[in-house]
Amino acid sequence: MFLHKTPLVLKWIYPQLTWSKPTKEKVLYLTFDDGPIPDLTEFIIATLNSFNAKGTFFCVGDNIRKHKEIAERAIEAGHSLGNHTYNHMCGWKTELDTYINNVNSCQQELEDLGVKNTLMRPPYGQISRKQISELKDRFDITMWDVLSGDFSSKITPEVCLNKSIKATRNGSIVLFHDNIKAEKNMKYALPRYLEHFSKLGYAFKTL
Ligand SMILES: [Zn+2]
């Protein structure tokens, strides 16, 4: 299983990574990993737009190549794109050079879209110290402090929503997935999460 709230100890072990943006203001940072893909990314963009919310999409480079027009739609709507490697690589299982090259290939796709990107999120949240030190000058390596768990078939959409709401603080970075595996939970939780925090006066911004 997984924790909806990132344990503090991880933030102490990896202080060079961004886990949240603590603030007194009512601001939240929604992030969506693994797209862009047809239908689901479009659903997310439409949902965000209907709440006047902005979000950040950590894109898989190969998905940008396949679905460029969807990535462009996200940019046009004022959302941000970040780097999630070209092939959704697991840092802990990948040699340094291969990993960095894969990040660079994704970055090239983003550049081709005209995005001047400095955001990177390691797939599975797994990245080695060597990979961090190689990337940290070029990228803000961005993790999360609220894991919606939308990808898990073991939780119901209601649990996904309620635990995400409970784990949220001002300045939280919240992780949803732009991925078929997460579709059922995400499609239920995202609009209700936005509604809940909009009513409380929160703004949703890009990273
Ligand atoms: Zn991912």
GROMACS .gro file of C-alpha atoms and ligand atoms in nm:
model
  208
    1MET     CA    1   0.000   0.000   0.000
    2PHE     CA    2   0.101   0.363  -0.006
    3LEU     CA    3   0.070   0.673   0.210
    4HIS     CA    4  -0.145   0.959   0.094
    5LYS     CA    5   0.074   1.203   0.285
    6THR     CA    6   0.448   1.203   0.211
    7PRO     CA    7   0.632   1.119   0.536
    8LEU     CA    8   0.843   1.403   0.675
    9VAL     CA    9   1.149   1.179   0.695
   10LEU     CA   10   1.172   1.164   0.315
   11LYS     CA   11   1.182   1.543   0.300
   12TRP     CA   12   1.473   1.541   0.545
   13ILE     CA   13   1.665   1.273   0.353
   14TYR     CA   14   1.615   1.451   0.020
   15PRO     CA   15   1.609   1.824   0.098
   16GLN     CA   16   1.734   1.906  -0.254
   17LEU     CA   17   1.401   1.790  -0.397
   18THR     CA   18   1.082   1.999  -0.392
   19TRP     CA   19   0.805   1.832  -0.190
   20SER     CA   20   0.564   2.121  -0.135
   21LYS     CA   21   0.562   2.500  -0.129
   22PRO     CA   22   0.458   2.589   0.226
   23THR     CA   23   0.271   2.917   0.243
   24LYS     CA   24   0.002   3.090   0.446
   25GLU     CA   25  -0.190   3.159   0.125
   26LYS     CA   26  -0.465   2.933   0.004
   27VAL     CA   27  -0.278   2.795  -0.295
   28LEU     CA   28  -0.255   2.439  -0.425
   29TYR     CA   29  -0.045   2.287  -0.702
   30LEU     CA   30  -0.214   2.007  -0.891
   31THR     CA   31   0.010   1.783  -1.098
   32PHE     CA   32  -0.075   1.514  -1.353
   33ASP     CA   33   0.177   1.246  -1.448
   34ASP     CA   34   0.226   1.023  -1.753
   35GLY     CA   35   0.030   1.198  -2.034
   36PRO     CA   36  -0.053   1.343  -2.268
   37ILE     CA   37  -0.302   1.081  -2.385
   38PRO     CA   38  -0.631   1.112  -2.575
   39ASP     CA   39  -0.955   1.163  -2.381
   40LEU     CA   40  -0.806   1.160  -2.031
   41THR     CA   41  -0.580   1.463  -2.073
   42GLU     CA   42  -0.866   1.640  -2.246
   43PHE     CA   43  -1.094   1.555  -1.952
   44ILE     CA   44  -0.838   1.700  -1.709
   45ILE     CA   45  -0.793   2.019  -1.911
   46ALA     CA   46  -1.171   2.071  -1.936
   47THR     CA   47  -1.218   2.002  -1.564
   48LEU     CA   48  -0.940   2.241  -1.462
   49ASN     CA   49  -1.073   2.508  -1.695
   50SER     CA   50  -1.424   2.479  -1.553
   51PHE     CA   51  -1.286   2.572  -1.209
   52ASN     CA   52  -1.056   2.837  -1.350
   53ALA     CA   53  -0.770   2.623  -1.217
   54LYS     CA   54  -0.420   2.579  -1.357
   55GLY     CA   55  -0.220   2.259  -1.332
   56THR     CA   56   0.116   2.110  -1.420
   57PHE     CA   57   0.148   1.808  -1.649
   58PHE     CA   58   0.459   1.593  -1.607
   59CYS     CA   59   0.472   1.446  -1.955
   60VAL     CA   60   0.628   1.130  -2.090
   61GLY     CA   61   0.832   1.239  -2.396
   62ASP     CA   62   0.709   0.952  -2.611
   63ASN     CA   63   0.349   1.052  -2.537
   64ILE     CA   64   0.423   1.410  -2.644
   65ARG     CA   65   0.561   1.272  -2.970
   66LYS     CA   66   0.242   1.069  -3.023
   67HIS     CA   67  -0.009   1.331  -2.907
   68LYS     CA   68   0.151   1.668  -2.975
   69GLU     CA   69  -0.181   1.845  -3.036
   70ILE     CA   70  -0.305   1.750  -2.687
   71ALA     CA   71   0.011   1.889  -2.526
   72GLU     CA   72  -0.041   2.207  -2.727
   73ARG     CA   73  -0.398   2.234  -2.601
   74ALA     CA   74  -0.274   2.221  -2.240
   75ILE     CA   75  -0.023   2.498  -2.309
   76GLU     CA   76  -0.284   2.713  -2.482
   77ALA     CA   77  -0.513   2.677  -2.179
   78GLY     CA   78  -0.235   2.817  -1.956
   79HIS     CA   79  -0.118   2.497  -1.790
   80SER     CA   80   0.248   2.403  -1.745
   81LEU     CA   81   0.437   2.103  -1.879
   82GLY     CA   82   0.728   1.930  -1.709
   83ASN     CA   83   0.971   1.647  -1.782
   84HIS     CA   84   0.883   1.289  -1.678
   85THR     CA   85   1.155   1.121  -1.891
   86TYR     CA   86   1.102   0.995  -2.247
   87ASN     CA   87   1.012   0.634  -2.163
   88HIS     CA   88   0.890   0.655  -1.803
   89MET     CA   89   1.223   0.529  -1.672
   90CYS     CA   90   1.275   0.403  -1.320
   91GLY     CA   91   1.582   0.584  -1.187
   92TRP     CA   92   1.677   0.312  -0.940
   93LYS     CA   93   1.695   0.051  -1.217
   94THR     CA   94   1.868   0.265  -1.481
   95GLU     CA   95   2.234   0.353  -1.539
   96LEU     CA   96   2.324   0.719  -1.502
   97ASP     CA   97   2.399   0.793  -1.871
   98THR     CA   98   2.089   0.613  -1.997
   99TYR     CA   99   1.873   0.800  -1.749
  100ILE     CA  100   2.014   1.143  -1.829
  101ASN     CA  101   1.981   1.078  -2.205
  102ASN     CA  102   1.620   0.978  -2.155
  103VAL     CA  103   1.552   1.299  -1.960
  104ASN     CA  104   1.722   1.495  -2.239
  105SER     CA  105   1.506   1.329  -2.507
  106CYS     CA  106   1.191   1.432  -2.320
  107GLN     CA  107   1.333   1.782  -2.282
  108GLN     CA  108   1.382   1.797  -2.659
  109GLU     CA  109   1.013   1.719  -2.715
  110LEU     CA  110   0.921   2.000  -2.475
  111GLU     CA  111   1.159   2.240  -2.647
  112ASP     CA  112   1.005   2.152  -2.984
  113LEU     CA  113   0.674   2.269  -2.840
  114GLY     CA  114   0.837   2.597  -2.742
  115VAL     CA  115   0.831   2.518  -2.370
  116LYS     CA  116   1.121   2.655  -2.164
  117ASN     CA  117   1.097   2.386  -1.901
  118THR     CA  118   1.285   2.360  -1.569
  119LEU     CA  119   1.057   2.107  -1.397
  120MET     CA  120   1.136   1.737  -1.372
  121ARG     CA  121   0.960   1.459  -1.186
  122PRO     CA  122   1.120   1.114  -1.166
  123PRO     CA  123   0.879   0.832  -1.257
  124TYR     CA  124   0.775   0.626  -0.950
  125GLY     CA  125   0.943   0.899  -0.742
  126GLN     CA  126   1.259   0.690  -0.775
  127ILE     CA  127   1.584   0.869  -0.852
  128SER     CA  128   1.940   0.799  -0.736
  129ARG     CA  129   2.168   1.049  -0.566
  130LYS     CA  130   2.396   1.051  -0.871
  131GLN     CA  131   2.101   1.125  -1.099
  132ILE     CA  132   1.989   1.403  -0.864
  133SER     CA  133   2.330   1.568  -0.862
  134GLU     CA  134   2.352   1.542  -1.240
  135LEU     CA  135   2.011   1.706  -1.291
  136LYS     CA  136   1.968   1.947  -1.002
  137ASP     CA  137   2.136   2.246  -1.165
  138ARG     CA  138   1.909   2.228  -1.471
  139PHE     CA  139   1.588   2.119  -1.305
  140ASP     CA  140   1.367   2.175  -1.008
  141ILE     CA  141   1.317   1.806  -0.923
  142THR     CA  142   0.959   1.808  -0.805
  143MET     CA  143   0.800   1.538  -0.591
  144TRP     CA  144   0.468   1.577  -0.406
  145ASP     CA  145   0.326   1.583  -0.055
  146VAL     CA  146  -0.021   1.455  -0.143
  147LEU     CA  147  -0.051   1.125  -0.329
  148SER     CA  148  -0.409   1.080  -0.447
  149GLY     CA  149  -0.352   0.708  -0.502
  150ASP     CA  150  -0.575   0.731  -0.808
  151PHE     CA  151  -0.365   0.459  -0.979
  152SER     CA  152  -0.450   0.200  -0.713
  153SER     CA  153  -0.720  -0.057  -0.790
  154LYS     CA  154  -0.729  -0.129  -0.416
  155ILE     CA  155  -0.899   0.195  -0.320
  156THR     CA  156  -1.243   0.323  -0.411
  157PRO     CA  157  -1.296   0.661  -0.577
  158GLU     CA  158  -1.447   0.790  -0.251
  159VAL     CA  159  -1.140   0.691  -0.048
  160CYS     CA  160  -0.914   0.845  -0.313
  161LEU     CA  161  -1.103   1.175  -0.279
  162ASN     CA  162  -1.138   1.183   0.099
  163LYS     CA  163  -0.779   1.089   0.178
  164SER     CA  164  -0.650   1.343  -0.073
  165ILE     CA  165  -0.858   1.617   0.086
  166LYS     CA  166  -0.740   1.517   0.434
  167ALA     CA  167  -0.369   1.518   0.338
  168THR     CA  168  -0.385   1.863   0.175
  169ARG     CA  169  -0.224   2.174   0.334
  170ASN     CA  170  -0.166   2.525   0.200
  171GLY     CA  171   0.100   2.499  -0.071
  172SER     CA  172   0.058   2.123  -0.121
  173ILE     CA  173   0.178   1.960  -0.441
  174VAL     CA  174  -0.089   1.704  -0.528
  175LEU     CA  175  -0.029   1.408  -0.756
  176PHE     CA  176  -0.295   1.272  -0.989
  177HIS     CA  177  -0.234   1.055  -1.297
  178ASP     CA  178  -0.298   1.117  -1.659
  179ASN     CA  179  -0.303   0.743  -1.710
  180ILE     CA  180  -0.569   0.482  -1.795
  181LYS     CA  181  -0.488   0.291  -1.475
  182ALA     CA  182  -0.602   0.592  -1.275
  183GLU     CA  183  -0.902   0.681  -1.488
  184LYS     CA  184  -1.183   0.561  -1.264
  185ASN     CA  185  -1.055   0.716  -0.941
  186MET     CA  186  -0.920   1.033  -1.100
  187LYS     CA  187  -1.238   1.110  -1.295
  188TYR     CA  188  -1.435   1.085  -0.972
  189ALA     CA  189  -1.190   1.257  -0.739
  190LEU     CA  190  -1.054   1.548  -0.944
  191PRO     CA  191  -1.375   1.750  -1.000
  192ARG     CA  192  -1.486   1.694  -0.640
  193TYR     CA  193  -1.144   1.785  -0.503
  194LEU     CA  194  -1.150   2.107  -0.708
  195GLU     CA  195  -1.502   2.184  -0.591
  196HIS     CA  196  -1.415   2.124  -0.225
  197PHE     CA  197  -1.114   2.357  -0.222
  198SER     CA  198  -1.266   2.617  -0.455
  199LYS     CA  199  -1.551   2.662  -0.208
  200LEU     CA  200  -1.291   2.716   0.066
  201GLY     CA  201  -1.136   2.996  -0.141
  202TYR     CA  202  -0.828   2.815  -0.273
  203ALA     CA  203  -0.650   2.903  -0.598
  204PHE     CA  204  -0.488   2.635  -0.814
  205LYS     CA  205  -0.161   2.741  -0.975
  206THR     CA  206   0.110   2.601  -1.198
  207LEU     CA  207   0.446   2.516  -1.044
  208ZN      ZN  208   0.472   0.841  -1.392
   0.00000   0.00000   0.00000
